[in-house]
């Protein structure tokens, strides 16, 4: 059950994000494509597209944005339930955001319902940055992004 070294992985998930106080939120879809370097280590590329309906002081608008990130995850165990931790690094762009870098730490769980098919839940803490100086400053002002979806190893 689960992947072997050299296997590929494709995941399709619904996504959501909220600021740290859960005042503004967005929803969208995420597609992951990855390669297993070992039974436990997955590296890949993640593409997300999100929609937000933002209301605030004098603001009421719809926004579309996307992000493209590389990621690396380490999975624990070899059974049907496989928790994982990881990190991602890439760019965010679109109507409702300033085009900039994004980095994050993530954790989640894959549960294999068939030998090569799983459902997945993941939570990421993401923060934006323009350079190394702003990355350290912006870590405390990050956002939570969460996904739930399914995937297949091949």
mmCIF file of C-alpha atoms in Angstrom:
data_model
loop_
_atom_site.group_PDB
_atom_site.id
_atom_site.type_symbol
_atom_site.label_atom_id
_atom_site.label_comp_id
_atom_site.label_asym_id
_atom_site.label_seq_id
_atom_site.Cartn_x
_atom_site.Cartn_y
_atom_site.Cartn_z
ATOM 1 C CA UNK A 1 0.000 0.000 0.000
ATOM 2 C CA UNK A 2 1.275 3.470 -0.839
ATOM 3 C CA UNK A 3 4.110 4.732 -3.014
ATOM 4 C CA UNK A 4 7.521 3.280 -3.768
ATOM 5 C CA UNK A 5 10.700 5.229 -4.555
ATOM 6 C CA UNK A 6 10.404 6.541 -8.113
ATOM 7 C CA UNK A 7 6.576 6.695 -8.125
ATOM 8 C CA UNK A 8 4.700 9.833 -9.176
ATOM 9 C CA UNK A 9 1.761 11.404 -7.376
ATOM 10 C CA UNK A 10 -1.160 13.532 -8.576
ATOM 11 C CA UNK A 11 -3.513 15.243 -6.106
ATOM 12 C CA UNK A 12 -6.604 17.403 -6.664
ATOM 13 C CA UNK A 13 -7.853 19.355 -3.631
ATOM 14 C CA UNK A 14 -10.239 22.068 -2.605
ATOM 15 C CA UNK A 15 -8.459 24.895 -0.824
ATOM 16 C CA UNK A 16 -9.248 27.685 1.572
ATOM 17 C CA UNK A 17 -7.306 30.335 3.397
ATOM 18 C CA UNK A 18 -7.902 32.784 6.209
ATOM 19 C CA UNK A 19 -5.922 35.566 7.784
ATOM 20 C CA UNK A 20 -4.616 34.792 11.232
ATOM 21 C CA UNK A 21 -7.784 36.229 12.833
ATOM 22 C CA UNK A 22 -10.110 34.440 10.335
ATOM 23 C CA UNK A 23 -11.611 37.822 9.258
ATOM 24 C CA UNK A 24 -11.165 37.414 5.472
ATOM 25 C CA UNK A 25 -11.233 34.109 3.642
ATOM 26 C CA UNK A 26 -10.891 32.692 0.137
ATOM 27 C CA UNK A 27 -11.636 29.394 -1.568
ATOM 28 C CA UNK A 28 -10.259 27.594 -4.594
ATOM 29 C CA UNK A 29 -8.595 24.515 -6.051
ATOM 30 C CA UNK A 30 -5.091 23.089 -5.857
ATOM 31 C CA UNK A 31 -3.302 20.564 -8.074
ATOM 32 C CA UNK A 32 -0.096 18.820 -6.920
ATOM 33 C CA UNK A 33 2.294 16.756 -9.008
ATOM 34 C CA UNK A 34 5.201 15.087 -7.249
ATOM 35 C CA UNK A 35 7.942 12.455 -7.354
ATOM 36 C CA UNK A 36 8.892 10.089 -4.533
ATOM 37 C CA UNK A 37 12.637 10.149 -3.877
ATOM 38 C CA UNK A 38 12.033 7.365 -1.328
ATOM 39 C CA UNK A 39 8.924 5.753 0.193
ATOM 40 C CA UNK A 40 8.809 8.684 2.627
ATOM 41 C CA UNK A 41 10.134 11.732 0.741
ATOM 42 C CA UNK A 42 7.994 13.511 -1.858
ATOM 43 C CA UNK A 43 9.070 16.594 -3.855
ATOM 44 C CA UNK A 44 6.887 18.365 -6.382
ATOM 45 C CA UNK A 45 5.072 21.367 -7.798
ATOM 46 C CA UNK A 46 1.768 22.789 -6.556
ATOM 47 C CA UNK A 47 -0.570 25.121 -8.492
ATOM 48 C CA UNK A 48 -3.442 26.845 -6.704
ATOM 49 C CA UNK A 49 -6.196 29.157 -7.989
ATOM 50 C CA UNK A 50 -8.314 31.047 -5.447
ATOM 51 C CA UNK A 51 -11.351 33.337 -5.357
ATOM 52 C CA UNK A 52 -12.063 35.837 -2.597
ATOM 53 C CA UNK A 53 -15.011 38.122 -1.886
ATOM 54 C CA UNK A 54 -13.481 40.827 0.300
ATOM 55 C CA UNK A 55 -15.420 43.395 2.291
ATOM 56 C CA UNK A 56 -13.953 46.051 4.533
ATOM 57 C CA UNK A 57 -13.703 49.782 5.057
ATOM 58 C CA UNK A 58 -14.973 51.129 1.746
ATOM 59 C CA UNK A 59 -14.012 47.887 -0.056
ATOM 60 C CA UNK A 60 -16.329 45.309 -1.567
ATOM 61 C CA UNK A 61 -14.819 43.411 -4.460
ATOM 62 C CA UNK A 62 -14.122 40.008 -5.964
ATOM 63 C CA UNK A 63 -10.526 38.897 -6.458
ATOM 64 C CA UNK A 64 -8.830 36.026 -8.269
ATOM 65 C CA UNK A 65 -5.292 34.981 -7.428
ATOM 66 C CA UNK A 66 -2.980 32.052 -7.919
ATOM 67 C CA UNK A 67 0.211 30.605 -6.561
ATOM 68 C CA UNK A 68 2.865 28.296 -7.922
ATOM 69 C CA UNK A 69 5.087 26.597 -5.359
ATOM 70 C CA UNK A 70 7.653 23.864 -5.095
ATOM 71 C CA UNK A 71 7.239 21.613 -2.065
ATOM 72 C CA UNK A 72 8.930 18.818 -0.135
ATOM 73 C CA UNK A 73 7.086 16.520 2.293
ATOM 74 C CA UNK A 74 8.272 13.758 4.596
ATOM 75 C CA UNK A 75 5.754 10.963 5.343
ATOM 76 C CA UNK A 76 5.727 8.832 8.501
ATOM 77 C CA UNK A 77 4.768 5.161 8.618
ATOM 78 C CA UNK A 78 3.883 2.584 5.980
ATOM 79 C CA UNK A 79 0.236 1.828 6.829
ATOM 80 C CA UNK A 80 -2.990 3.223 5.417
ATOM 81 C CA UNK A 81 -2.728 6.429 7.528
ATOM 82 C CA UNK A 82 0.379 8.469 6.734
ATOM 83 C CA UNK A 83 0.945 11.783 8.512
ATOM 84 C CA UNK A 84 3.438 14.157 6.902
ATOM 85 C CA UNK A 85 5.299 17.420 7.457
ATOM 86 C CA UNK A 86 6.917 19.651 4.880
ATOM 87 C CA UNK A 87 7.672 23.059 3.440
ATOM 88 C CA UNK A 88 6.917 25.026 0.273
ATOM 89 C CA UNK A 89 8.440 27.978 -1.564
ATOM 90 C CA UNK A 90 7.161 29.882 -4.599
ATOM 91 C CA UNK A 91 5.209 32.901 -5.830
ATOM 92 C CA UNK A 92 1.720 34.328 -5.411
ATOM 93 C CA UNK A 93 0.089 36.589 -8.018
ATOM 94 C CA UNK A 94 -3.269 37.943 -9.172
ATOM 95 C CA UNK A 95 -5.948 40.596 -8.621
ATOM 96 C CA UNK A 96 -6.156 40.637 -4.844
ATOM 97 C CA UNK A 97 -2.474 40.352 -3.964
ATOM 98 C CA UNK A 98 0.821 42.014 -4.714
ATOM 99 C CA UNK A 99 2.936 39.668 -6.849
ATOM 100 C CA UNK A 100 5.503 38.398 -4.367
ATOM 101 C CA UNK A 101 7.234 35.377 -2.874
ATOM 102 C CA UNK A 102 5.473 32.950 -0.549
ATOM 103 C CA UNK A 103 6.938 30.344 1.795
ATOM 104 C CA UNK A 104 5.276 27.999 4.218
ATOM 105 C CA UNK A 105 5.399 25.083 6.597
ATOM 106 C CA UNK A 106 2.799 22.336 6.276
ATOM 107 C CA UNK A 107 1.434 19.252 7.948
ATOM 108 C CA UNK A 108 -1.238 16.803 6.982
ATOM 109 C CA UNK A 109 -2.522 13.265 6.702
ATOM 110 C CA UNK A 110 -2.971 10.919 3.747
ATOM 111 C CA UNK A 111 -5.265 7.943 4.198
ATOM 112 C CA UNK A 112 -5.036 5.195 1.581
ATOM 113 C CA UNK A 113 -8.494 3.859 0.715
ATOM 114 C CA UNK A 114 -7.014 1.666 -2.064
ATOM 115 C CA UNK A 115 -3.383 0.535 -2.580
ATOM 116 C CA UNK A 116 -2.559 3.626 -4.722
ATOM 117 C CA UNK A 117 -5.492 5.994 -3.983
ATOM 118 C CA UNK A 118 -5.791 8.251 -0.938
ATOM 119 C CA UNK A 119 -7.738 11.104 0.608
ATOM 120 C CA UNK A 120 -5.714 13.955 2.056
ATOM 121 C CA UNK A 121 -6.091 16.836 4.502
ATOM 122 C CA UNK A 122 -3.335 19.475 4.726
ATOM 123 C CA UNK A 123 -2.796 22.725 6.662
ATOM 124 C CA UNK A 124 -0.122 25.260 5.679
ATOM 125 C CA UNK A 125 1.131 28.352 7.473
ATOM 126 C CA UNK A 126 2.204 30.716 4.655
ATOM 127 C CA UNK A 127 3.928 34.069 4.773
ATOM 128 C CA UNK A 128 4.733 36.560 2.008
ATOM 129 C CA UNK A 129 8.091 38.194 1.346
ATOM 130 C CA UNK A 130 9.957 40.333 -1.175
ATOM 131 C CA UNK A 131 13.479 39.546 0.065
ATOM 132 C CA UNK A 132 15.211 37.808 2.975
ATOM 133 C CA UNK A 133 14.774 40.832 5.268
ATOM 134 C CA UNK A 134 10.985 40.944 4.841
ATOM 135 C CA UNK A 135 10.664 37.143 5.161
ATOM 136 C CA UNK A 136 11.758 37.262 8.806
ATOM 137 C CA UNK A 137 9.568 40.308 9.527
ATOM 138 C CA UNK A 138 6.473 38.842 7.834
ATOM 139 C CA UNK A 139 6.531 35.378 9.433
ATOM 140 C CA UNK A 140 4.313 36.561 12.318
ATOM 141 C CA UNK A 141 1.778 38.024 9.840
ATOM 142 C CA UNK A 142 1.202 34.793 7.910
ATOM 143 C CA UNK A 143 -2.030 33.135 6.836
ATOM 144 C CA UNK A 144 -3.412 29.635 7.242
ATOM 145 C CA UNK A 145 -4.263 27.684 4.089
ATOM 146 C CA UNK A 146 -6.038 24.359 4.274
ATOM 147 C CA UNK A 147 -6.938 21.716 1.686
ATOM 148 C CA UNK A 148 -8.939 18.548 1.462
ATOM 149 C CA UNK A 149 -8.794 16.301 -1.576
ATOM 150 C CA UNK A 150 -7.784 13.021 -3.098
ATOM 151 C CA UNK A 151 -4.817 11.673 -4.992
ATOM 152 C CA UNK A 152 -3.250 8.727 -6.726
ATOM 153 C CA UNK A 153 0.260 7.253 -6.935
ATOM 154 C CA UNK A 154 1.432 5.854 -10.275
#
